[in-house]
């Protein structure tokens, strides 16, 4: 969608929210908004799109207490601000928005979290992404490296780049607004999303992208929205398999879950951000056992997190139940770079090819 | 020489004074910091008791002066009846000398140890004699004594005695000098504050090394002095009985019982005799030890009405407790209960309890627990005290008070146990022993108060929700309206419809716009009202429209008053040139029906 089209869609949506309040007040009613409850208990699997979305539970927020009235007041200020930004074709970061509210007296934000949360509310109400409001998060530096060509429309014109030939060793930095990127063509067989920078660099150095025709994406821990959007776009456009390679601990499994099924905080946009076809490659608890990887003992928090995952709808499969129970029994966790104990080439020569074959991504 | 003989040469009697010299902790002199509090406490207790007996309103002056680094001079002065000169040496210079030990009634001091022990403590630490000044009548001169205690003999040692002039017409002053620290100054003031709470008729002034604090009285009525009663047959022990018997040998048993015990008439006396298988007609001198034992057990097992508590006890009373709690702690809520009198082992007692909430109390703290026995604050050993344990045993969560063993929050709990014989756990009188009858009464009183507090809290919460809604509607929604109008590019919607619909109250708003102060009052109730509108600000407002009925400058601020007749649904406005912050108030309408908003904040 072009920027103009996006603006043309965003403005009426935002003005519609304000108009709703205007009408309520004209009729002598207290202005209010209706939002889905944003907790783990209110996410449900959507059969059609195969992603996890907010369920039926809604909460009504009416301006009948000082606290919620101020929340609505802040929202009104933010809508007025976004309207102006769109009119003037300017943009700002979430952090800048937080500082801009400094002059809004009663509507001033107390914390940065407040602006993030309020923008998420507006996304849900308007069914748009924050990029449509000309708001972006801080750059987070996630990157992509591999045989794929894309076109990015920047303020200084369109750029066409090949993510192996036209970039440095660190790869192409994923921009905040993926809507300005179009993927043109590729020579890849798969996409590997990698949790840590160390492993991303190892695969590039070992030439895994060239040898196995793999697009490597550095997630940089819990992936930002734009990174998840990128994975979704490549998968959707080229039907390429996506595998996720993380450390072998409960926190890393949540990284996989947010790539594949969506995150609780952004469940209203799971359809755009999640890649339900994504598969988990490792490190699996069974790898820790089978490869006798160097490992650390699970802490109490680790065990609690594993147990919580057993009740998380996103991990409710036989595969995950088996792996999580195995890990609790082992009492161990390993980092992905623990494969280095078997030599620097082990991961690219042995482990990944074997796993990719098992998963049917690499044939023969 | 035989060992027994050698030992015999070393064996000798010990005087009480010597005993306490070695066991200071028993009397509350275990440390110099505590010594200062115990001394003040003993002197103040005596002063209050004396005033009570004389029926005067106590006016007590406590003075602590630093003499050198670690030596302090403590003076306590009262306006009581004074002490006749002959009695001054034994009262102050002899342990276990007093008038109240043998009386059965509520009093603060009893054994006659306290103040003499303080004098002994002074003597041990500085070697300085105590100074006593006392005057019994305005027509007589005051007497000044310098006293010490002969520890081996437990006898007073008068160092000097003279007649002096004194500004008080009657009263007593004690001055004691000993080694101490002022580390416990806060606690000392706390002690005086708490004492003032349970002695609402007393005024206490303290001068702690130049720093003056006054605890004012809330009642100008002297409290009736409790009268001594005869012992109750249920509360007597064999030794006491024997002593009483031997003092009146010529009486018949029946007469002895009727004349020496409370609540014993002829009928009861006969019942006791019958049960003890003794004749009421026989002389008590004829009773054998076995008879005496049977008599005692008969006295304790026969049904006898409870002792006359109203005579010998002086509870503070619900109204006075409420008033003094409010005076000292400025509370949002305070309630008090005086329980009906009750008995344990033949000793009458009354429990009083009070709960205060809010005000300046700290919301994050544990409850402040004030324990009292016979109008004396108990400051030490809270954990060993039946009062604390009973408070911990109440389920406060039932009354919407959070609790971790003890209740927590901006709450203050007062419990006063008055009795002819308060069962302390030790001679230092720090904690009340666990007596089921007493604990039951404390529990009942507290639960009763808890229910009252719960009612207050739920009303307050309702009011809070209403106030919160009022702020949202009257202050925030108009701002939303302005902003929303700006977004949709239409005039801001009028939010008065919302105010009127939801509030059904009188709403007064004050705002400053471009150098004009605007006041608007809307009557959303269904009645016409006659209101007085008060406006306070630093602006002179000579251009005010309409003209106020009254305008006056006091200090830097002007006060204006408008009278306004406002029909149901009506609106009244005023404006004047000004920029200063100010505030608004209304009269002529109930508090819960009015909402005053300052929109400049």
mmCIF file of C-alpha atoms in Angstrom, chain A residues 45-286:
data_model
loop_
_atom_site.group_PDB
_atom_site.id
_atom_site.type_symbol
_atom_site.label_atom_id
_atom_site.label_comp_id
_atom_site.label_asym_id
_atom_site.label_seq_id
_atom_site.Cartn_x
_atom_site.Cartn_y
_atom_site.Cartn_z
ATOM 1 C CA UNK A 45 -6.722 -19.616 17.991
ATOM 2 C CA UNK A 46 -8.277 -18.373 14.789
ATOM 3 C CA UNK A 47 -8.851 -21.395 12.531
ATOM 4 C CA UNK A 48 -9.068 -19.395 9.310
ATOM 5 C CA UNK A 49 -5.815 -17.482 9.638
ATOM 6 C CA UNK A 50 -4.061 -20.063 11.861
ATOM 7 C CA UNK A 51 -2.843 -17.418 14.281
ATOM 8 C CA UNK A 52 -3.668 -16.497 17.861
ATOM 9 C CA UNK A 53 -5.858 -13.445 18.225
ATOM 10 C CA UNK A 54 -7.778 -11.652 20.969
ATOM 11 C CA UNK A 55 -10.901 -13.512 22.008
ATOM 12 C CA UNK A 56 -14.409 -12.312 22.694
ATOM 13 C CA UNK A 57 -13.784 -10.669 26.054
ATOM 14 C CA UNK A 58 -14.163 -6.921 25.876
ATOM 15 C CA UNK A 59 -13.900 -4.200 28.437
ATOM 16 C CA UNK A 60 -15.751 -0.913 28.347
ATOM 17 C CA UNK A 61 -13.724 2.127 29.262
ATOM 18 C CA UNK A 62 -16.017 5.042 30.055
ATOM 19 C CA UNK A 63 -14.873 8.443 31.280
ATOM 20 C CA UNK A 64 -16.782 8.065 34.534
ATOM 21 C CA UNK A 65 -13.777 7.931 36.802
ATOM 22 C CA UNK A 66 -10.993 10.447 36.864
ATOM 23 C CA UNK A 67 -8.465 7.835 35.770
ATOM 24 C CA UNK A 68 -10.319 6.570 32.726
ATOM 25 C CA UNK A 69 -11.510 10.065 31.791
ATOM 26 C CA UNK A 70 -7.861 11.127 31.705
ATOM 27 C CA UNK A 71 -7.047 8.073 29.590
ATOM 28 C CA UNK A 72 -9.646 9.177 27.048
ATOM 29 C CA UNK A 73 -8.377 12.731 27.235
ATOM 30 C CA UNK A 74 -4.873 11.488 26.450
ATOM 31 C CA UNK A 75 -6.238 9.492 23.549
ATOM 32 C CA UNK A 76 -7.988 12.582 22.214
ATOM 33 C CA UNK A 77 -4.740 14.548 22.441
ATOM 34 C CA UNK A 78 -2.841 11.765 20.650
ATOM 35 C CA UNK A 79 -5.452 11.584 17.885
ATOM 36 C CA UNK A 80 -5.222 15.344 17.395
ATOM 37 C CA UNK A 81 -1.441 15.043 17.281
ATOM 38 C CA UNK A 82 -1.472 12.189 14.749
ATOM 39 C CA UNK A 83 -3.960 14.061 12.614
ATOM 40 C CA UNK A 84 -1.548 16.971 12.461
ATOM 41 C CA UNK A 85 1.397 14.663 11.712
ATOM 42 C CA UNK A 86 -0.415 13.046 8.813
ATOM 43 C CA UNK A 87 -1.493 16.452 7.447
ATOM 44 C CA UNK A 88 2.081 17.756 7.595
ATOM 45 C CA UNK A 89 3.615 14.450 6.457
ATOM 46 C CA UNK A 90 5.933 14.204 9.406
ATOM 47 C CA UNK A 91 6.697 11.319 11.692
ATOM 48 C CA UNK A 92 8.076 10.742 15.163
ATOM 49 C CA UNK A 93 9.276 7.919 17.365
ATOM 50 C CA UNK A 94 7.314 6.593 20.315
ATOM 51 C CA UNK A 95 9.954 8.084 22.558
ATOM 52 C CA UNK A 96 9.516 11.483 20.952
ATOM 53 C CA UNK A 97 5.764 11.229 21.450
ATOM 54 C CA UNK A 98 6.385 10.623 25.131
ATOM 55 C CA UNK A 99 8.394 13.842 25.328
ATOM 56 C CA UNK A 100 5.903 15.799 23.227
ATOM 57 C CA UNK A 101 3.166 15.051 25.783
ATOM 58 C CA UNK A 102 5.222 17.039 28.300
ATOM 59 C CA UNK A 103 3.242 20.152 27.317
ATOM 60 C CA UNK A 104 -0.169 18.507 27.500
ATOM 61 C CA UNK A 105 -0.891 19.382 31.163
ATOM 62 C CA UNK A 106 -3.455 16.930 32.460
ATOM 63 C CA UNK A 107 -2.944 14.682 29.413
ATOM 64 C CA UNK A 108 0.826 14.390 29.942
ATOM 65 C CA UNK A 109 2.179 10.825 29.914
ATOM 66 C CA UNK A 110 3.772 9.558 33.090
ATOM 67 C CA UNK A 111 5.933 6.863 31.479
ATOM 68 C CA UNK A 112 7.035 5.720 28.044
ATOM 69 C CA UNK A 113 5.025 2.526 28.588
ATOM 70 C CA UNK A 114 1.918 4.635 28.711
ATOM 71 C CA UNK A 115 2.472 5.964 25.203
ATOM 72 C CA UNK A 116 3.205 2.459 23.883
ATOM 73 C CA UNK A 117 0.065 1.103 25.473
ATOM 74 C CA UNK A 118 -2.090 3.949 24.260
ATOM 75 C CA UNK A 119 -0.847 3.541 20.685
ATOM 76 C CA UNK A 120 -1.648 -0.178 20.852
ATOM 77 C CA UNK A 121 -5.184 0.757 21.961
ATOM 78 C CA UNK A 122 -5.484 3.066 18.960
ATOM 79 C CA UNK A 123 -4.228 0.300 16.640
ATOM 80 C CA UNK A 124 -6.950 -1.992 17.917
ATOM 81 C CA UNK A 125 -9.648 0.679 17.651
ATOM 82 C CA UNK A 126 -8.655 1.739 14.151
ATOM 83 C CA UNK A 127 -7.540 -1.650 12.818
ATOM 84 C CA UNK A 128 -4.340 -0.020 11.586
ATOM 85 C CA UNK A 129 -0.667 -0.357 12.457
ATOM 86 C CA UNK A 130 1.211 2.412 14.215
ATOM 87 C CA UNK A 131 3.188 3.077 11.030
ATOM 88 C CA UNK A 132 -0.090 4.427 9.614
ATOM 89 C CA UNK A 133 -0.029 7.007 12.411
ATOM 90 C CA UNK A 134 3.493 8.084 11.335
ATOM 91 C CA UNK A 135 4.840 6.660 14.560
ATOM 92 C CA UNK A 136 7.779 4.297 14.782
ATOM 93 C CA UNK A 137 9.750 2.587 17.508
ATOM 94 C CA UNK A 138 13.449 3.205 18.045
ATOM 95 C CA UNK A 139 15.670 1.404 15.501
ATOM 96 C CA UNK A 140 16.419 -1.983 16.952
ATOM 97 C CA UNK A 141 19.061 -3.129 14.468
ATOM 98 C CA UNK A 142 17.751 -6.540 13.479
ATOM 99 C CA UNK A 143 19.131 -7.604 10.072
ATOM 100 C CA UNK A 144 18.795 -9.974 7.150
ATOM 101 C CA UNK A 145 21.494 -11.633 4.988
ATOM 102 C CA UNK A 146 20.878 -13.966 2.039
ATOM 103 C CA UNK A 147 19.934 -14.451 -1.615
ATOM 104 C CA UNK A 148 16.969 -12.116 -1.833
ATOM 105 C CA UNK A 149 16.385 -8.812 -3.649
ATOM 106 C CA UNK A 150 14.163 -6.032 -2.330
ATOM 107 C CA UNK A 151 13.089 -2.495 -3.066
ATOM 108 C CA UNK A 152 12.853 0.046 -0.240
ATOM 109 C CA UNK A 153 11.138 3.375 -0.830
ATOM 110 C CA UNK A 154 13.003 5.894 1.285
ATOM 111 C CA UNK A 155 12.481 9.631 1.711
ATOM 112 C CA UNK A 156 15.363 9.995 -0.769
ATOM 113 C CA UNK A 157 13.941 7.734 -3.412
ATOM 114 C CA UNK A 158 13.658 4.013 -4.126
ATOM 115 C CA UNK A 159 16.603 1.705 -3.480
ATOM 116 C CA UNK A 160 16.950 -1.793 -4.911
ATOM 117 C CA UNK A 161 19.281 -4.032 -2.931
ATOM 118 C CA UNK A 162 20.464 -7.628 -3.029
ATOM 119 C CA UNK A 163 20.921 -8.845 0.519
ATOM 120 C CA UNK A 164 24.166 -10.703 -0.238
ATOM 121 C CA UNK A 165 25.808 -8.664 -2.979
ATOM 122 C CA UNK A 166 24.876 -5.099 -2.038
ATOM 123 C CA UNK A 167 25.355 -5.190 1.744
ATOM 124 C CA UNK A 168 28.241 -5.463 4.200
ATOM 125 C CA UNK A 169 29.010 -8.439 6.373
ATOM 126 C CA UNK A 170 26.362 -7.459 8.904
ATOM 127 C CA UNK A 171 23.585 -7.653 6.340
ATOM 128 C CA UNK A 172 20.676 -5.348 5.502
ATOM 129 C CA UNK A 173 19.172 -3.524 8.475
ATOM 130 C CA UNK A 174 15.466 -4.133 8.757
ATOM 131 C CA UNK A 175 13.640 -0.784 8.712
ATOM 132 C CA UNK A 176 10.889 0.059 11.171
ATOM 133 C CA UNK A 177 8.236 0.434 8.579
ATOM 134 C CA UNK A 178 8.207 -2.758 6.539
ATOM 135 C CA UNK A 179 5.303 -1.345 4.500
ATOM 136 C CA UNK A 180 7.877 0.662 2.573
ATOM 137 C CA UNK A 181 9.704 -2.528 1.515
ATOM 138 C CA UNK A 182 8.801 -4.749 -1.389
ATOM 139 C CA UNK A 183 10.488 -8.110 -1.967
ATOM 140 C CA UNK A 184 11.324 -8.611 -5.658
ATOM 141 C CA UNK A 185 12.872 -12.062 -6.138
ATOM 142 C CA UNK A 186 15.140 -14.666 -4.514
ATOM 143 C CA UNK A 187 17.246 -17.778 -5.075
ATOM 144 C CA UNK A 188 16.612 -19.261 -1.633
ATOM 145 C CA UNK A 189 15.250 -22.563 -0.404
ATOM 146 C CA UNK A 190 14.492 -21.458 3.146
ATOM 147 C CA UNK A 191 14.604 -18.720 5.760
ATOM 148 C CA UNK A 192 16.473 -19.303 9.045
ATOM 149 C CA UNK A 193 15.555 -16.895 11.854
ATOM 150 C CA UNK A 194 18.320 -16.855 14.484
ATOM 151 C CA UNK A 195 18.100 -15.622 18.048
ATOM 152 C CA UNK A 196 21.696 -14.586 18.752
ATOM 153 C CA UNK A 197 24.145 -12.419 16.839
ATOM 154 C CA UNK A 198 26.932 -14.921 17.465
ATOM 155 C CA UNK A 199 25.155 -17.721 15.624
ATOM 156 C CA UNK A 200 24.002 -15.374 12.825
ATOM 157 C CA UNK A 201 27.628 -14.327 12.247
ATOM 158 C CA UNK A 202 28.789 -17.977 12.469
ATOM 159 C CA UNK A 203 26.407 -19.035 9.694
ATOM 160 C CA UNK A 204 27.457 -16.126 7.478
ATOM 161 C CA UNK A 205 31.158 -16.843 8.100
ATOM 162 C CA UNK A 206 30.676 -20.543 7.334
ATOM 163 C CA UNK A 207 28.877 -19.575 4.105
ATOM 164 C CA UNK A 208 25.717 -21.393 5.033
ATOM 165 C CA UNK A 209 23.611 -18.835 3.113
ATOM 166 C CA UNK A 210 25.500 -19.654 -0.096
ATOM 167 C CA UNK A 211 25.895 -23.401 0.329
ATOM 168 C CA UNK A 212 22.360 -24.161 1.424
ATOM 169 C CA UNK A 213 20.658 -21.199 -0.296
ATOM 170 C CA UNK A 214 19.373 -19.881 3.047
ATOM 171 C CA UNK A 215 18.114 -16.401 3.946
ATOM 172 C CA UNK A 216 19.444 -15.640 7.442
ATOM 173 C CA UNK A 217 17.479 -13.299 9.705
ATOM 174 C CA UNK A 218 18.919 -12.067 12.979
ATOM 175 C CA UNK A 219 16.019 -11.799 15.480
ATOM 176 C CA UNK A 220 18.066 -10.006 18.131
ATOM 177 C CA UNK A 221 16.320 -11.631 21.048
ATOM 178 C CA UNK A 222 12.566 -11.137 21.253
ATOM 179 C CA UNK A 223 11.914 -9.904 17.684
ATOM 180 C CA UNK A 224 10.521 -6.433 17.008
ATOM 181 C CA UNK A 225 7.289 -6.110 15.078
ATOM 182 C CA UNK A 226 9.096 -5.163 11.849
ATOM 183 C CA UNK A 227 11.230 -8.316 11.996
ATOM 184 C CA UNK A 228 8.166 -10.494 12.446
ATOM 185 C CA UNK A 229 6.431 -8.598 9.671
ATOM 186 C CA UNK A 230 9.426 -9.269 7.386
ATOM 187 C CA UNK A 231 9.297 -13.012 8.060
ATOM 188 C CA UNK A 232 5.559 -12.989 7.435
ATOM 189 C CA UNK A 233 5.975 -11.094 4.138
ATOM 190 C CA UNK A 234 8.717 -13.363 2.746
ATOM 191 C CA UNK A 235 6.807 -16.479 3.731
ATOM 192 C CA UNK A 236 3.575 -15.195 2.274
ATOM 193 C CA UNK A 237 5.028 -13.893 -0.971
ATOM 194 C CA UNK A 238 7.393 -16.737 -1.876
ATOM 195 C CA UNK A 239 5.983 -19.636 0.183
ATOM 196 C CA UNK A 240 9.500 -20.222 1.544
ATOM 197 C CA UNK A 241 9.768 -22.419 4.642
ATOM 198 C CA UNK A 242 10.762 -20.497 7.790
ATOM 199 C CA UNK A 243 12.677 -22.191 10.611
ATOM 200 C CA UNK A 244 13.533 -20.631 13.958
ATOM 201 C CA UNK A 245 16.861 -21.352 15.633
ATOM 202 C CA UNK A 246 17.176 -20.266 19.280
ATOM 203 C CA UNK A 247 18.820 -21.199 22.551
ATOM 204 C CA UNK A 248 17.417 -24.228 24.343
ATOM 205 C CA UNK A 249 15.627 -22.522 27.243
ATOM 206 C CA UNK A 250 12.017 -21.562 28.052
ATOM 207 C CA UNK A 251 12.492 -17.873 27.167
ATOM 208 C CA UNK A 252 13.731 -18.759 23.693
ATOM 209 C CA UNK A 253 10.696 -20.959 23.040
ATOM 210 C CA UNK A 254 8.599 -17.847 23.566
ATOM 211 C CA UNK A 255 10.619 -16.143 20.824
ATOM 212 C CA UNK A 256 9.628 -18.953 18.508
ATOM 213 C CA UNK A 257 5.994 -18.729 19.653
ATOM 214 C CA UNK A 258 5.798 -15.016 18.931
ATOM 215 C CA UNK A 259 7.229 -15.564 15.416
ATOM 216 C CA UNK A 260 4.891 -18.449 14.659
ATOM 217 C CA UNK A 261 1.704 -17.557 16.524
ATOM 218 C CA UNK A 262 1.914 -13.924 17.588
ATOM 219 C CA UNK A 263 2.531 -12.167 20.878
ATOM 220 C CA UNK A 264 -0.059 -11.409 23.542
ATOM 221 C CA UNK A 265 0.690 -7.676 23.406
ATOM 222 C CA UNK A 266 0.096 -7.498 19.660
ATOM 223 C CA UNK A 267 -2.534 -10.191 19.213
ATOM 224 C CA UNK A 268 -4.705 -7.627 17.404
ATOM 225 C CA UNK A 269 -2.216 -7.783 14.521
ATOM 226 C CA UNK A 270 -1.319 -11.445 14.530
ATOM 227 C CA UNK A 271 -2.621 -11.822 10.982
ATOM 228 C CA UNK A 272 0.006 -9.396 9.736
ATOM 229 C CA UNK A 273 2.871 -10.374 12.007
ATOM 230 C CA UNK A 274 2.705 -14.103 12.643
ATOM 231 C CA UNK A 275 4.074 -16.831 10.396
ATOM 232 C CA UNK A 276 2.053 -19.921 11.332
ATOM 233 C CA UNK A 277 4.111 -22.109 8.963
ATOM 234 C CA UNK A 278 7.326 -21.347 10.903
ATOM 235 C CA UNK A 279 8.945 -24.422 12.474
ATOM 236 C CA UNK A 280 11.206 -24.725 15.485
ATOM 237 C CA UNK A 281 14.567 -26.214 14.599
ATOM 238 C CA UNK A 282 16.389 -26.076 17.934
ATOM 239 C CA UNK A 283 18.079 -26.117 20.305
ATOM 240 C CA UNK A 284 15.635 -28.838 21.377
ATOM 241 C CA UNK A 285 15.798 -30.351 24.845
ATOM 242 C CA UNK A 286 16.380 -33.691 23.094
#
